[in-house]
CSV table of C-alpha atoms in Angstrom, one decimal:
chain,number,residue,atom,x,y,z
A,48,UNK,CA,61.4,92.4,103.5
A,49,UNK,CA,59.9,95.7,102.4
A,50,UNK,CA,60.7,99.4,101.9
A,51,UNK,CA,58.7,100.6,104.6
A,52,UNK,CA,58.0,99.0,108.5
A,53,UNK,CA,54.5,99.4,107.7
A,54,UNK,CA,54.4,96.8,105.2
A,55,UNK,CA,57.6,95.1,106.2
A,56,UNK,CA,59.5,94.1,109.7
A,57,UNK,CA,63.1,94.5,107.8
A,58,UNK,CA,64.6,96.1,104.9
A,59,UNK,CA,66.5,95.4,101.7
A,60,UNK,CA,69.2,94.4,104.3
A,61,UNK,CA,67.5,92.5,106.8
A,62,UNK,CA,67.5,95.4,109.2
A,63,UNK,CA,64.8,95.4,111.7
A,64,UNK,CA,62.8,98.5,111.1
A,65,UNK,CA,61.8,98.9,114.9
A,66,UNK,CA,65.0,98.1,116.5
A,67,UNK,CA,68.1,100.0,115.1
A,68,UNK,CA,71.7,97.5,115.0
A,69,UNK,CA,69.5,94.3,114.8
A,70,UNK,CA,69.7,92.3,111.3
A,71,UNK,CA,67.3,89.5,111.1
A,72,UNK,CA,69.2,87.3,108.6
A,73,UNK,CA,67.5,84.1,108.2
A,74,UNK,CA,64.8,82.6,106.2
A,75,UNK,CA,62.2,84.2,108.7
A,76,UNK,CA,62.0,87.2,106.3
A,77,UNK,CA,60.8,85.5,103.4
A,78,UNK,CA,56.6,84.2,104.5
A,79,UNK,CA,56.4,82.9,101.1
A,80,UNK,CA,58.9,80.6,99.3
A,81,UNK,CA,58.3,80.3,95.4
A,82,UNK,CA,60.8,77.0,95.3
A,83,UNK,CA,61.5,74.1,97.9
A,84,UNK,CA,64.4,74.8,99.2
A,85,UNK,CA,65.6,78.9,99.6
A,86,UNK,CA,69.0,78.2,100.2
A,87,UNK,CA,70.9,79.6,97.2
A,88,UNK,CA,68.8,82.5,97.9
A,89,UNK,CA,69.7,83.1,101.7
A,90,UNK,CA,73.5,82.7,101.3
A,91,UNK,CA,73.2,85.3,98.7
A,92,UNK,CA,70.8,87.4,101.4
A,93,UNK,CA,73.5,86.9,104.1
A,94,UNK,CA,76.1,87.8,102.2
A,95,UNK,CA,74.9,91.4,101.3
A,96,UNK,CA,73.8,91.8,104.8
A,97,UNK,CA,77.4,91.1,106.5
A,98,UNK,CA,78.3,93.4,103.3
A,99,UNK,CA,75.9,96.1,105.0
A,100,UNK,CA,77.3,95.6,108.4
A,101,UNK,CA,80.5,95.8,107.7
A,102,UNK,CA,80.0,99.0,105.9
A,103,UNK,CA,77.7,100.2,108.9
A,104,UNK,CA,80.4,99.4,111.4
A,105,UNK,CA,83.2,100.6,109.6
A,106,UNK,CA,81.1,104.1,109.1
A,107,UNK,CA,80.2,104.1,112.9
A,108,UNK,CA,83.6,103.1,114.7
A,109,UNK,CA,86.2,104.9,111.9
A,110,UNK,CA,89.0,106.5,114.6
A,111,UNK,CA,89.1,110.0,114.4
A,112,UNK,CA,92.4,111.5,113.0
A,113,UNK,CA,94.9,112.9,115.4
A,114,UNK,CA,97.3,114.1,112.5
A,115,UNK,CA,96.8,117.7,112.2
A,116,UNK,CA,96.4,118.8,108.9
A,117,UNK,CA,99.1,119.9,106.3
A,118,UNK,CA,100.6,123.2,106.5
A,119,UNK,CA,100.0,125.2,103.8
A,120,UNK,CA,102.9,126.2,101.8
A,121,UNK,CA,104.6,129.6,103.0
A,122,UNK,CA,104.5,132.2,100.2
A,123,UNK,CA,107.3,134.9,100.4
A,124,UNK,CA,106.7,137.9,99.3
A,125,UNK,CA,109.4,140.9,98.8
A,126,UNK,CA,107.5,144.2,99.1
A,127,UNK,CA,107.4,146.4,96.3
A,128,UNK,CA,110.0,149.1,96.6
A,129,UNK,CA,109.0,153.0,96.3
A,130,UNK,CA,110.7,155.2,94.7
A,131,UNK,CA,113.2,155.0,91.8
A,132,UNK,CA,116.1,153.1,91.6
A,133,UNK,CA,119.6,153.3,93.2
C-alpha cells in the first residue's frame, strides 16, 4: 500500500493502481508483518475498502433524475397606471 504506483501496487484502499475497478483486499498488500498474525488488521482493511466501493459504486451507478425541476413561483405584477386618478 502506497500513495503513488511507483512505490506501491494499491492505494490507501486497496485499489490496484494499474487496473482501474480492481481492489486487491487481502494480506498480499502488506510484504512485511510487524506481528504474527495480521488479522485484526485485515478485517479492519476490508472493511474500509467495501466502505470505498460502495461509495465508488453508488457515485458511478446513481440513476439520473427524471423529475423535472420545480417551477418557480409565478410573480404577478399589476402595471403601474399613468396618469392621475379617476
Amino acid at each position: 500500500m502506497g500513495g503513488s504506483p511507483v512505490t506501491s501496487v494499491v492505494d490507501a484502499w486497496q485499489r490496484c493502481w494499474d487496473h482501474p475497478g480492481i481492489y486487491a483486499v487481502g494480506c498480499g498488500s502488506m510484504p512485511s508483518v510487524a506481528t504474527s498474525n495480521p488479522t485484526l488488521t485485515m478485517a479492519a482493511l476490508a472493511l474500509r475498502s467495501a466502505e470505498r466501493i460502495e461509495t465508488d459504486l453508488v457515485t458511478r451507478d446513481r440513476p439520473a433524475s427524471l423529475a423535472s425541476p420545480p417551477a418557480s413561483p409565478a410573480i404577478s405584477r399589476t402595471p403601474p397606471s399613468r396618469g392621475g386618478s379617476t
